[in-house]
Amino acid sequence: MRNDQLQTEALSHSAHAPLVVVSGPSGVGKTTVVDRLLHLGSLPMRRAVTATTRASRDGEIPGVSYHFWTREQFEAAREHAQMLEWATVHGRDYYGTPRSEVDEYRRAGTGVVLVIDVQGAAQIRKSCPDCLTVFVVAPSFEVLEARLRGRGTESEDRIQRRLETARQELARASEFDHVIVNEDLDRAVAELEQLVRDRFNARV
Ligand code: ADP
Ligand code: 5GP
């Protein structure tokens, strides 16, 4: 390939709208912070609807909260290279990002935010080195546990599993570009907004 062609490809790639990865322990407030950011409407952004094999919770809407797939559907999508990343989370269910939720939007100028676990974040960092990765933490482990319980969506068994996963995930915070402490919600949203805004502005 000629040099000018290479340059054009590099330029158009970096000119895509940003890919933002938000990760952190279950119950820390990732969904709340990202939903608030999107609700502000200050940046052209969407959240990718990811796929999972776990059962839907009360109030979750298929195709909005998640794509709820069977294990067979998930494995077929993986085999056909339709997943940008995927992981087994909390030791049991598959979770993953369909490419169709990301690529065409970024090309069209809409930033995409992924709320995914640390294993998925590591895969994205490799396949998309220009992505912005943000790790969200609670002010303390006790606060994290209280939020997880307060959400009231999980059985005790699942809460324990999520807390165990949280300990492992917290040890990987340093892999991320930025860490946001979600203590005051408005401040956490404002910090994320600024990071994403800077990334939009840094486009070639
Ligand atoms: P995650 O997506 O990380 O699993 P959620 O967004 O579902 O977490 O938040 C878990 C619980 O914590 C929810 O009940 C949410 O309302 C609450 N929460 C989120 N952010 C804050 C905050 N800054 N202060 C207090 N509670 C919060
Ligand atoms: P929950 O079951 O509480 O909705 O989510 C459990 C965990 O799965 C969360 O930490 C969430 O970030 C992660 N997760 C959700 N979607 C994806 C995905 O597409 N890929 C990966 N790797 N993790 C995901």
PDB file of C-alpha atoms in Angstrom, residues 13 19-24 84-86 97 106 114 116-136 169 171-179 199:
ATOM      1  CA  HIS A  13      -9.521   5.903  11.674  1.00  0.00           C
ATOM      2  CA  LEU A  19     -14.953   4.759  21.749  1.00  0.00           C
ATOM      3  CA  VAL A  20     -15.250   5.088  25.524  1.00  0.00           C
ATOM      4  CA  VAL A  21     -14.927   2.099  27.828  1.00  0.00           C
ATOM      5  CA  VAL A  22     -16.375   2.471  31.322  1.00  0.00           C
ATOM      6  CA  SER A  23     -15.539  -0.320  33.701  1.00  0.00           C
ATOM      7  CA  GLY A  24     -15.521  -0.981  37.433  1.00  0.00           C
ATOM      8  CA  LEU A  84     -15.810  -6.867  19.391  1.00  0.00           C
ATOM      9  CA  GLU A  85     -15.048  -8.427  22.769  1.00  0.00           C
ATOM     10  CA  TRP A  86     -16.602 -10.956  25.093  1.00  0.00           C
ATOM     11  CA  THR A  97     -20.258  -6.342  22.587  1.00  0.00           C
ATOM     12  CA  ARG A 106     -18.421   5.762  15.205  1.00  0.00           C
ATOM     13  CA  LEU A 114     -19.303   0.574  26.504  1.00  0.00           C
ATOM     14  CA  ILE A 116     -18.188  -3.580  30.362  1.00  0.00           C
ATOM     15  CA  ASP A 117     -16.026  -5.628  32.724  1.00  0.00           C
ATOM     16  CA  VAL A 118     -12.225  -5.424  33.023  1.00  0.00           C
ATOM     17  CA  GLN A 119     -11.585  -8.469  30.816  1.00  0.00           C
ATOM     18  CA  GLY A 120     -13.567  -6.889  28.000  1.00  0.00           C
ATOM     19  CA  ALA A 121     -11.813  -3.564  28.553  1.00  0.00           C
ATOM     20  CA  ALA A 122      -8.425  -5.270  28.120  1.00  0.00           C
ATOM     21  CA  GLN A 123      -9.544  -6.769  24.787  1.00  0.00           C
ATOM     22  CA  ILE A 124     -10.796  -3.397  23.530  1.00  0.00           C
ATOM     23  CA  ARG A 125      -7.542  -1.712  24.540  1.00  0.00           C
ATOM     24  CA  LYS A 126      -5.683  -4.158  22.277  1.00  0.00           C
ATOM     25  CA  SER A 127      -7.996  -3.953  19.285  1.00  0.00           C
ATOM     26  CA  CYS A 128      -8.626  -0.200  19.600  1.00  0.00           C
ATOM     27  CA  PRO A 129      -5.595   1.521  21.157  1.00  0.00           C
ATOM     28  CA  ASP A 130      -7.111   4.992  20.668  1.00  0.00           C
ATOM     29  CA  CYS A 131     -10.096   4.223  22.911  1.00  0.00           C
ATOM     30  CA  LEU A 132     -10.621   6.086  26.191  1.00  0.00           C
ATOM     31  CA  THR A 133     -10.758   3.746  29.193  1.00  0.00           C
ATOM     32  CA  VAL A 134     -12.235   4.859  32.515  1.00  0.00           C
ATOM     33  CA  PHE A 135     -12.452   2.881  35.740  1.00  0.00           C
ATOM     34  CA  VAL A 136     -15.152   3.876  38.227  1.00  0.00           C
ATOM     35  CA  GLU A 169     -11.313  -5.999  39.420  1.00  0.00           C
ATOM     36  CA  ALA A 171      -6.618  -4.667  41.560  1.00  0.00           C
ATOM     37  CA  ARG A 172      -6.663  -3.800  37.830  1.00  0.00           C
ATOM     38  CA  ALA A 173      -7.644  -0.122  38.104  1.00  0.00           C
ATOM     39  CA  SER A 174      -4.140   1.002  37.088  1.00  0.00           C
ATOM     40  CA  GLU A 175      -4.633  -0.479  33.584  1.00  0.00           C
ATOM     41  CA  PHE A 176      -7.105   2.315  32.799  1.00  0.00           C
ATOM     42  CA  ASP A 177      -6.441   5.817  31.416  1.00  0.00           C
ATOM     43  CA  HIS A 178      -8.451   7.444  34.245  1.00  0.00           C
ATOM     44  CA  VAL A 179     -10.066   6.516  37.565  1.00  0.00           C
ATOM     45  CA  ARG A 199     -11.408  13.029  23.346  1.00  0.00           C
TER      46      ARG A 199
END
